Coordinates of C-alpha atoms in Angstrom, one line a residue:
M1 CA 4.9 40.8 -73.0
T2 CA 6.6 39.1 -70.1
T3 CA 5.5 38.8 -66.6
S4 CA 8.1 38.9 -64.1
R5 CA 7.5 36.4 -61.2
S6 CA 8.6 37.9 -57.6
T7 CA 11.0 36.2 -55.7
P8 CA 11.7 36.7 -52.0
S9 CA 14.9 38.6 -51.3
R10 CA 17.7 37.1 -49.1
G11 CA 16.9 39.7 -46.5
G12 CA 13.2 38.3 -46.3
T13 CA 14.3 34.7 -46.4
A14 CA 16.7 35.2 -43.6
G15 CA 14.1 37.2 -41.6
A16 CA 11.5 34.4 -42.0
A17 CA 14.2 32.0 -41.0
R18 CA 15.1 33.8 -37.8
G19 CA 11.5 34.1 -37.1
R20 CA 11.0 30.3 -37.4
S21 CA 14.2 29.9 -35.2
A22 CA 12.8 32.3 -32.5
A23 CA 9.6 30.4 -32.4
R24 CA 11.3 27.3 -31.6
E25 CA 13.5 28.7 -28.7
P26 CA 12.4 28.2 -25.4
R27 CA 10.7 31.1 -24.0
P28 CA 11.3 32.3 -20.5
A29 CA 8.9 31.8 -17.9
Y30 CA 8.7 32.7 -14.0
Q31 CA 7.4 30.7 -11.1
C32 CA 7.2 31.1 -7.4
D33 CA 9.2 28.4 -5.5
A34 CA 7.0 28.9 -2.3
C35 CA 3.7 28.6 -3.8
G36 CA 3.9 27.5 -7.5
H37 CA 2.4 30.9 -8.8
Q38 CA 3.5 31.7 -12.4
P39 CA 3.5 35.6 -12.8
P40 CA 3.9 36.9 -16.2
K41 CA 7.2 38.5 -15.5
W42 CA 9.7 38.7 -12.9
V43 CA 8.8 40.4 -9.8
G44 CA 10.7 40.5 -6.5
R45 CA 7.8 39.5 -4.2
C46 CA 5.4 37.0 -5.4
P47 CA 1.9 38.5 -5.7
E48 CA 0.2 35.2 -4.7
C49 CA 1.9 34.4 -1.2
G50 CA 4.1 37.4 -0.5
E51 CA 7.4 35.9 -0.2
W52 CA 10.5 37.9 -1.3
G53 CA 13.0 36.6 -3.6
A54 CA 10.8 33.2 -4.6
V55 CA 10.2 34.0 -8.1
V56 CA 12.8 32.2 -10.3
E57 CA 13.0 31.8 -13.9
S58 CA 12.2 28.7 -15.6
T59 CA 12.1 27.4 -19.2
V60 CA 9.1 26.2 -21.1
T61 CA 10.1 24.1 -23.9
G62 CA 6.5 23.4 -25.4
P63 CA 3.1 24.5 -25.4
T64 CA 0.8 24.9 -22.6
V65 CA -1.8 22.2 -21.9
S66 CA -4.4 24.8 -22.9
G67 CA -2.7 25.3 -26.3
R68 CA -2.9 21.7 -27.3
V69 CA -5.4 18.9 -27.4
V70 CA -5.2 16.3 -24.8
S71 CA -6.4 12.9 -25.8
S72 CA -8.4 10.6 -23.3
R73 CA -7.0 7.2 -22.0
M74 CA -8.2 4.3 -20.2
P75 CA -8.0 5.1 -16.2
T76 CA -6.2 2.7 -14.0
E77 CA -9.2 2.2 -12.0
P78 CA -12.8 2.5 -13.1
A79 CA -15.4 5.1 -11.4
R80 CA -17.6 3.0 -9.0
P81 CA -21.1 3.8 -7.2
I82 CA -20.1 5.5 -4.0
A83 CA -22.1 2.8 -2.0
T84 CA -20.0 0.0 -3.1
I85 CA -16.7 1.6 -2.0
S86 CA -15.4 0.5 1.4
A87 CA -14.4 3.1 4.0
A88 CA -12.4 0.6 6.1
P89 CA -9.1 1.7 4.7
A90 CA -9.8 5.2 5.8
R91 CA -10.6 4.4 9.3
A92 CA -8.4 5.9 11.8
V93 CA -5.9 3.5 14.0
P94 CA -5.8 4.8 17.8
T95 CA -1.9 5.9 18.4
G96 CA -2.3 4.9 22.2
V97 CA -1.6 8.8 23.1
S98 CA -5.3 10.0 24.0
E99 CA -4.5 13.7 23.8
L100 CA -3.0 13.3 20.1
D101 CA -5.8 10.9 18.9
R102 CA -8.2 13.8 20.2
V103 CA -6.5 16.4 17.7
L104 CA -6.1 13.8 14.9
G105 CA -9.7 13.1 15.0
G106 CA -9.4 9.2 16.6
G107 CA -5.9 8.3 15.5
L108 CA -3.8 8.1 12.4
V109 CA -5.4 7.0 9.2
P110 CA -3.2 4.6 7.1
G111 CA -1.6 6.2 4.0
A112 CA -2.2 9.8 5.9
V113 CA 0.9 12.1 6.1
V114 CA 1.1 14.3 9.1
L115 CA 3.3 17.2 9.5
L116 CA 4.2 18.3 13.2
A117 CA 5.8 21.6 13.3
G118 CA 7.2 23.4 16.4
E119 CA 10.3 25.1 17.9
P120 CA 13.5 23.5 18.7
G121 CA 13.7 21.8 22.0
V122 CA 9.8 22.1 22.4
G123 CA 9.5 18.1 22.7
K124 CA 8.6 17.1 19.1
S125 CA 10.8 14.0 19.0
T126 CA 10.1 12.9 22.6
L127 CA 6.4 12.9 21.7
L128 CA 6.6 11.0 18.6
L129 CA 9.0 8.5 20.0
D130 CA 6.2 7.8 22.7
V131 CA 3.8 7.5 19.8
A132 CA 6.0 5.1 17.9
Q133 CA 6.2 2.9 21.2
H134 CA 2.4 2.9 21.5
W135 CA 1.9 1.9 18.0
A136 CA 4.5 -0.9 18.0
V137 CA 2.5 -2.3 21.0
G138 CA -1.0 -2.0 20.0
A139 CA -1.3 -1.4 16.3
G140 CA 0.0 -4.9 15.3
S141 CA 2.6 -3.6 12.7
P142 CA 6.2 -2.2 13.2
S143 CA 7.0 1.4 13.6
L144 CA 10.2 2.9 12.2
V145 CA 11.9 6.3 13.4
V146 CA 14.1 8.0 11.2
S147 CA 16.4 10.5 12.8
G148 CA 18.3 13.1 10.5
E149 CA 19.3 15.2 13.2
E150 CA 20.5 12.8 15.9
S151 CA 22.5 9.5 16.2
V152 CA 20.7 5.9 16.9
S153 CA 22.6 6.1 20.2
Q154 CA 21.0 9.5 21.1
V155 CA 17.8 8.4 20.5
R156 CA 18.4 5.0 22.3
L157 CA 19.2 6.9 25.3
R158 CA 15.9 8.9 25.2
A159 CA 14.2 5.8 24.6
E160 CA 15.7 4.1 27.6
R161 CA 14.7 7.1 29.7
M162 CA 11.2 7.0 28.6
G163 CA 10.8 3.3 28.7
T164 CA 10.0 2.8 25.1
L165 CA 12.2 0.0 24.3
H166 CA 10.0 -2.4 22.1
E167 CA 11.0 -5.2 19.7
Q168 CA 8.7 -3.8 17.0
L169 CA 10.1 -0.2 17.2
Y170 CA 12.8 0.2 14.8
L171 CA 15.4 3.0 14.5
A172 CA 17.6 4.3 11.7
A173 CA 19.7 7.6 11.3
E174 CA 19.4 8.7 7.5
S175 CA 19.7 11.8 5.6
D176 CA 19.2 10.3 2.1
L177 CA 15.6 9.8 0.7
A178 CA 16.8 6.6 -1.2
S179 CA 18.1 5.1 2.1
V180 CA 14.9 5.8 3.7
L181 CA 13.0 4.1 1.0
G182 CA 15.2 1.2 1.4
H183 CA 14.4 0.9 5.2
L184 CA 10.7 0.8 4.3
D185 CA 11.3 -2.1 2.0
A186 CA 13.4 -3.8 4.6
V187 CA 11.1 -3.1 7.8
K188 CA 7.5 -2.8 6.1
P189 CA 6.3 -0.6 8.9
G190 CA 2.7 0.6 9.4
L191 CA 4.1 4.2 10.7
L192 CA 6.8 6.0 9.8
V193 CA 8.3 8.9 11.8
L194 CA 10.7 11.2 9.9
D195 CA 12.6 13.6 12.0
S196 CA 12.9 16.2 10.4
V197 CA 11.9 16.6 6.6
Q198 CA 14.3 19.3 6.3
T199 CA 17.2 17.2 6.8
I200 CA 16.3 14.6 4.0
S201 CA 17.8 15.3 0.7
T202 CA 17.6 13.3 -2.7
T203 CA 20.5 13.3 -5.4
G204 CA 17.8 13.8 -8.2
T205 CA 16.9 17.3 -7.2
E206 CA 19.1 20.4 -7.1
G207 CA 19.4 22.5 -4.2
V208 CA 20.8 22.0 -0.6
P209 CA 19.2 20.1 2.0
G210 CA 16.5 21.9 3.6
G211 CA 16.1 24.1 0.6
V212 CA 12.8 25.0 -0.9
T213 CA 13.2 22.5 -3.9
Q214 CA 14.6 19.7 -1.9
V215 CA 12.0 20.0 0.9
R216 CA 9.3 20.0 -1.8
A217 CA 10.8 16.9 -3.7
V218 CA 11.3 14.7 -0.8
T219 CA 7.8 15.6 0.9
A220 CA 6.2 14.7 -2.6
A221 CA 7.9 11.3 -2.9
L222 CA 7.1 10.5 0.7
V223 CA 3.5 11.4 0.2
S224 CA 3.2 9.2 -2.7
V225 CA 5.0 6.3 -1.0
A226 CA 2.6 6.6 1.9
K227 CA -0.5 6.5 -0.1
E228 CA 0.7 3.5 -2.3
R229 CA 1.7 1.3 0.7
G230 CA -0.8 2.5 3.3
I231 CA 1.9 3.8 5.6
A232 CA 0.8 6.3 8.3
T233 CA 3.7 8.8 8.2
V234 CA 4.6 11.8 10.6
L235 CA 7.0 14.3 9.3
V236 CA 8.7 16.7 11.7
G237 CA 9.0 20.4 10.5
H238 CA 11.0 23.3 11.8
V239 CA 9.3 26.8 12.0
T240 CA 10.4 30.5 11.1
K241 CA 11.0 32.9 13.8
D242 CA 7.3 34.1 13.5
G243 CA 6.2 30.7 14.3
Q244 CA 5.3 29.6 10.8
V245 CA 6.0 26.2 9.2
A246 CA 9.5 26.6 7.6
G247 CA 9.7 25.7 3.9
P248 CA 7.5 26.3 0.9
R249 CA 3.8 26.6 1.6
V250 CA 3.1 24.0 -0.8
L251 CA 4.2 21.8 1.8
E252 CA 1.1 22.5 4.0
H253 CA -0.9 21.5 0.9
L254 CA 0.7 18.1 0.2
V255 CA 0.1 16.6 3.5
D256 CA -3.1 15.6 4.9
V257 CA -2.8 17.2 8.5
V258 CA -0.9 20.1 9.9
L259 CA -0.2 20.1 13.5
H260 CA 1.8 22.8 15.8
F261 CA 3.6 21.9 18.9
E262 CA 3.4 24.8 21.2
G263 CA 5.0 25.5 24.7
D264 CA 7.1 27.6 26.8
K265 CA 10.6 25.9 27.5
H266 CA 10.2 27.3 31.1
S267 CA 6.8 25.5 31.7
S268 CA 5.8 21.8 31.7
L269 CA 2.7 22.4 29.6
R270 CA 2.7 21.8 25.7
L271 CA -0.1 22.1 23.5
V272 CA -0.5 20.3 20.1
R273 CA -3.0 22.5 18.0
G274 CA -4.8 21.3 14.7
V275 CA -4.3 23.6 11.9
K276 CA -5.5 21.6 9.0
N277 CA -7.1 18.0 9.1
R278 CA -8.8 16.1 6.4
F279 CA -10.0 13.3 8.6
G280 CA -11.5 15.4 11.6
A281 CA -11.9 18.8 13.2
A282 CA -9.2 21.2 12.7
D283 CA -9.6 23.5 15.8
E284 CA -8.9 20.6 18.4
V285 CA -6.2 21.1 21.0
G286 CA -4.4 18.4 23.0
C287 CA -2.5 19.2 26.2
F288 CA 0.7 17.4 27.4
E289 CA 2.9 17.7 30.4
M290 CA 6.6 17.3 30.1
H291 CA 8.6 15.6 32.8
E292 CA 11.7 13.8 33.4
G293 CA 10.4 10.5 32.4
G294 CA 9.1 12.1 29.0
I295 CA 5.7 13.3 28.1
S296 CA 2.4 12.2 29.2
S297 CA -1.3 13.4 28.2
L298 CA -3.4 15.8 30.3
A299 CA -7.1 14.8 30.1
D300 CA -7.9 17.4 32.6
P301 CA -5.5 20.3 32.7
S302 CA -7.6 23.0 34.2
G303 CA -5.9 22.6 37.5
L304 CA -2.5 23.4 36.2
F305 CA -4.1 27.2 35.6
L306 CA -5.4 27.7 39.2
T307 CA -3.8 28.7 42.4
R308 CA -5.6 27.6 45.7
Y309 CA -5.5 30.1 48.3
A310 CA -6.3 29.4 52.1
E311 CA -8.0 32.8 52.1
P312 CA -9.1 35.1 49.2
V313 CA -6.3 37.3 48.0
P314 CA -7.0 40.7 46.1
G315 CA -5.8 41.1 42.4
T316 CA -7.0 37.7 41.1
C317 CA -10.0 36.6 39.1
V318 CA -10.9 33.3 37.2
T319 CA -12.1 33.2 33.6
V320 CA -12.8 30.3 31.2
A321 CA -10.7 30.4 27.9
M322 CA -11.3 28.3 24.8
E323 CA -8.3 26.5 23.2
G324 CA -9.9 25.2 20.3
R325 CA -13.0 23.2 21.4
R326 CA -11.7 22.8 24.9
A327 CA -12.7 25.0 27.8
L328 CA -9.7 25.7 30.2
V329 CA -10.7 27.6 33.6
T330 CA -7.7 29.9 33.9
E331 CA -6.8 32.4 36.6
V332 CA -5.9 35.8 35.9
Q333 CA -3.6 37.8 38.4
A334 CA -2.9 41.8 38.5
L335 CA -0.7 43.8 40.7
I336 CA -1.1 47.6 41.0
G337 CA 2.3 49.0 41.6
A338 CA 3.4 52.2 43.3
T339 CA 2.9 55.6 41.7
V340 CA 5.7 56.9 39.6
A341 CA 6.3 60.0 37.7
G342 CA 6.3 59.8 33.7
S343 CA 5.1 56.7 32.0
P344 CA 4.3 53.9 34.2
R345 CA 5.2 50.1 33.3
R346 CA 2.4 47.9 31.7
T347 CA 3.7 44.4 32.1
V348 CA 2.0 41.4 30.9
S349 CA 2.7 37.6 30.8
G350 CA 0.5 35.1 29.0
L351 CA -1.9 38.3 28.0
D352 CA -2.3 40.6 25.1
S353 CA -0.6 43.6 26.1
A354 CA -2.8 45.8 23.8
R355 CA -5.8 44.6 25.5
L356 CA -4.6 45.2 28.8
A357 CA -4.1 48.9 27.9
M358 CA -7.4 49.1 26.6
V359 CA -9.0 47.7 29.8
L360 CA -6.9 49.9 32.0
A361 CA -8.1 52.9 29.9
V362 CA -11.9 51.8 30.3
L363 CA -11.5 51.3 34.1
Q364 CA -9.9 54.7 34.4
R365 CA -12.6 56.4 32.5
R366 CA -15.8 54.5 33.5
T367 CA -15.2 54.0 37.3
E368 CA -14.9 56.6 39.9
R369 CA -12.6 55.0 42.5
L370 CA -9.9 53.8 40.5
T371 CA -6.9 55.7 39.4
L372 CA -4.4 54.1 37.1
H373 CA -2.9 56.4 34.8
D374 CA 0.2 56.9 37.1
R375 CA 0.6 53.6 38.6
E376 CA 2.5 50.5 37.3
V377 CA 0.4 47.3 36.5
F378 CA 1.4 43.8 36.2
A379 CA -0.8 41.2 34.9
A380 CA -0.2 37.5 34.1
T381 CA -1.9 34.1 33.7
V382 CA -1.1 31.1 35.9
G383 CA 0.5 27.9 34.6
G384 CA 2.3 29.2 31.4
I385 CA -1.0 29.3 29.4
R386 CA -1.4 32.2 27.0
V387 CA -4.9 34.0 26.9
V388 CA -5.3 36.4 24.0
E389 CA -9.1 36.1 23.4
P390 CA -11.3 39.0 24.1
A391 CA -13.4 36.8 26.4
A392 CA -10.9 37.3 29.1
D393 CA -11.3 41.0 29.3
L394 CA -13.9 41.0 31.9
A395 CA -11.7 38.9 34.2
V396 CA -8.8 41.1 33.6
A397 CA -10.9 44.2 34.5
L398 CA -12.1 42.5 37.7
A399 CA -8.5 41.3 38.8
V400 CA -7.1 45.0 38.1
A401 CA -9.9 46.5 40.0
S402 CA -9.5 44.1 42.8
G403 CA -5.9 44.9 43.0
G404 CA -6.6 48.6 42.7
L405 CA -9.4 48.7 45.4
N406 CA -7.7 46.1 47.8
L407 CA -11.0 44.1 47.4
A408 CA -10.7 40.3 47.3
I409 CA -13.1 38.8 44.8
A410 CA -14.9 35.5 45.7
P411 CA -12.8 32.3 44.9
H412 CA -15.9 30.6 43.5
L413 CA -16.6 33.4 41.0
V414 CA -15.9 33.3 37.2
A415 CA -16.3 36.2 34.9
I416 CA -16.5 35.7 31.0
G417 CA -17.0 38.7 28.5
E418 CA -15.6 41.1 26.1
V419 CA -15.2 44.9 27.4
G420 CA -15.9 47.6 24.9
L421 CA -14.5 51.1 25.1
T422 CA -17.8 52.4 26.4
G423 CA -17.4 50.0 29.3
E424 CA -20.2 47.7 28.1
V425 CA -19.8 43.9 28.3
R426 CA -20.2 42.3 25.0
R427 CA -21.0 38.6 24.1
V428 CA -18.7 35.8 23.3
G429 CA -18.7 32.4 21.8
A430 CA -19.3 29.0 23.5
V431 CA -20.7 30.3 26.9
P432 CA -22.4 27.4 27.7
R433 CA -19.4 25.2 27.1
R434 CA -17.6 27.3 29.3
L435 CA -20.0 27.6 32.2
A436 CA -20.4 23.8 32.2
E437 CA -16.5 23.6 32.6
A438 CA -16.6 26.1 35.5
A439 CA -19.5 24.2 37.1
R440 CA -17.7 20.9 37.0
L441 CA -14.8 22.4 38.8
G442 CA -16.9 23.6 41.7
F443 CA -17.5 27.3 40.8
K444 CA -20.9 28.6 42.0
V445 CA -21.1 32.2 40.6
A446 CA -20.8 33.3 37.0
L447 CA -20.8 36.7 35.5
V448 CA -21.7 36.7 31.7
P449 CA -22.6 39.0 28.9
P450 CA -26.2 39.9 28.3
G451 CA -28.1 37.4 26.5
C452 CA -26.0 34.6 27.7
G453 CA -27.6 33.5 31.0
P454 CA -30.0 30.6 31.7
D455 CA -33.0 32.6 31.1
S456 CA -31.8 33.6 27.5
T457 CA -30.3 30.3 26.4
G458 CA -33.0 28.0 28.1
A459 CA -30.4 26.0 29.9
G460 CA -27.7 26.4 32.5
P461 CA -25.5 24.7 34.9
K462 CA -27.2 23.3 38.2
D463 CA -25.8 24.7 41.5
M464 CA -24.6 27.8 39.8
R465 CA -25.8 31.3 39.9
V466 CA -25.4 33.0 36.5
T467 CA -25.7 36.6 36.6
E468 CA -25.9 39.0 33.4
V469 CA -23.8 42.1 33.5
T470 CA -24.2 44.9 31.2
D471 CA -21.1 46.9 31.9
V472 CA -17.8 47.0 33.9
R473 CA -19.6 48.9 36.9
S474 CA -22.4 46.5 37.4
A475 CA -19.8 43.6 37.1
L476 CA -17.8 45.2 40.0
H477 CA -20.9 45.6 42.1
H478 CA -22.0 41.9 41.5
A479 CA -18.3 40.8 42.2
A480 CA -18.3 42.7 45.5
R481 CA -21.5 41.5 46.4
A482 CA -20.6 37.9 45.8
S483 CA -17.5 38.4 47.9
A484 CA -19.4 39.9 50.7
E485 CA -21.7 36.6 51.0

């Protein structure tokens, strides 16, 4: 009896070969260019960051890290007890610009990378040229400004107007990353200002200058060089139409500090707002003033947001707004127009239009003598500052009521509090700090929410009468009594 030995058929052999070939072929994978998220399949919108059209196909030629054993190796520097590590390399070096040092947490740390974003024409290049000048004068090391948007002659004219000509301040106009690194080798600066990161490209990476891939590669290379050589680096970034930092979101994660430079082109006030800071508080705000000679710090900007009247004027009230940790005394103005048929206009400048509409509805409903449903209302802040926090509701209500009743509020009165739909005055944060700032500027009377007066907190400013008000009616009563005194 013979036993037949089974042999694989040609079809089976070919199928196995095709299977092995398919196993060796690169499998498709997908990755978001904006945040780096890897979805299992292609989608039009990234589920992680919400960007449209950012998911692209990439090729994975080998197994993932979790699919193979990773062997250990000797580290480049052994771990040491934390008490033996010196903190001197991480000490901040003051830039010489006081308001910027306030936001940075004392100054620039060697090796730190700062991203300064803002709208075109707001004054980013002017501010950083001033910072580079102060660094060259006082830091003991050169500063290098690399401009990818302007020629060296254009920057030279601005520096001459600002008086920032120093022998330790170097200037170059480049748009190639390799050339920028060459300038770093030649100058050996302690501070690098790159204006802007969207204009720099590298030949080793695909994509157009300013694209997601190029910006990410350039920033990663500059961060690596800054950490290795201990160079404080400031990158200028563009913003989108909605005010966000342009480019991939990973750009904000690569840098150490993210600052937003804000301001109205028609106003001299500029604000530098901290968004992210690995070396200090992330909610600080620096105030600057633009003028013909450049830009200067404003240590006490509250005077910009107040109007001095010879006599009290109806339709005005003062509040204290918080910009980060800074209290700013701000004046709110309101004008009540004529009666119109149909829908009257509600125009605001520097205030939240939705909160104004709510305050008008509360005044119409909760007070007897005010009729606002058929009258035009205009409300604005003074000095170009934008106040959108609810703590200004009470001041807006008093300014509108003052204008509608033609009753001037005492110029030494400040009002702080959020107004609810039932007319109640709600508590807000940082009331002691707000009252201290108002008292420093000479205000004598303050209207605050319940639980925020000296009797509740145990401390209050001297020479200031702080009155707790429960609702809009009582606030109007106390404001009228303070005006009559």
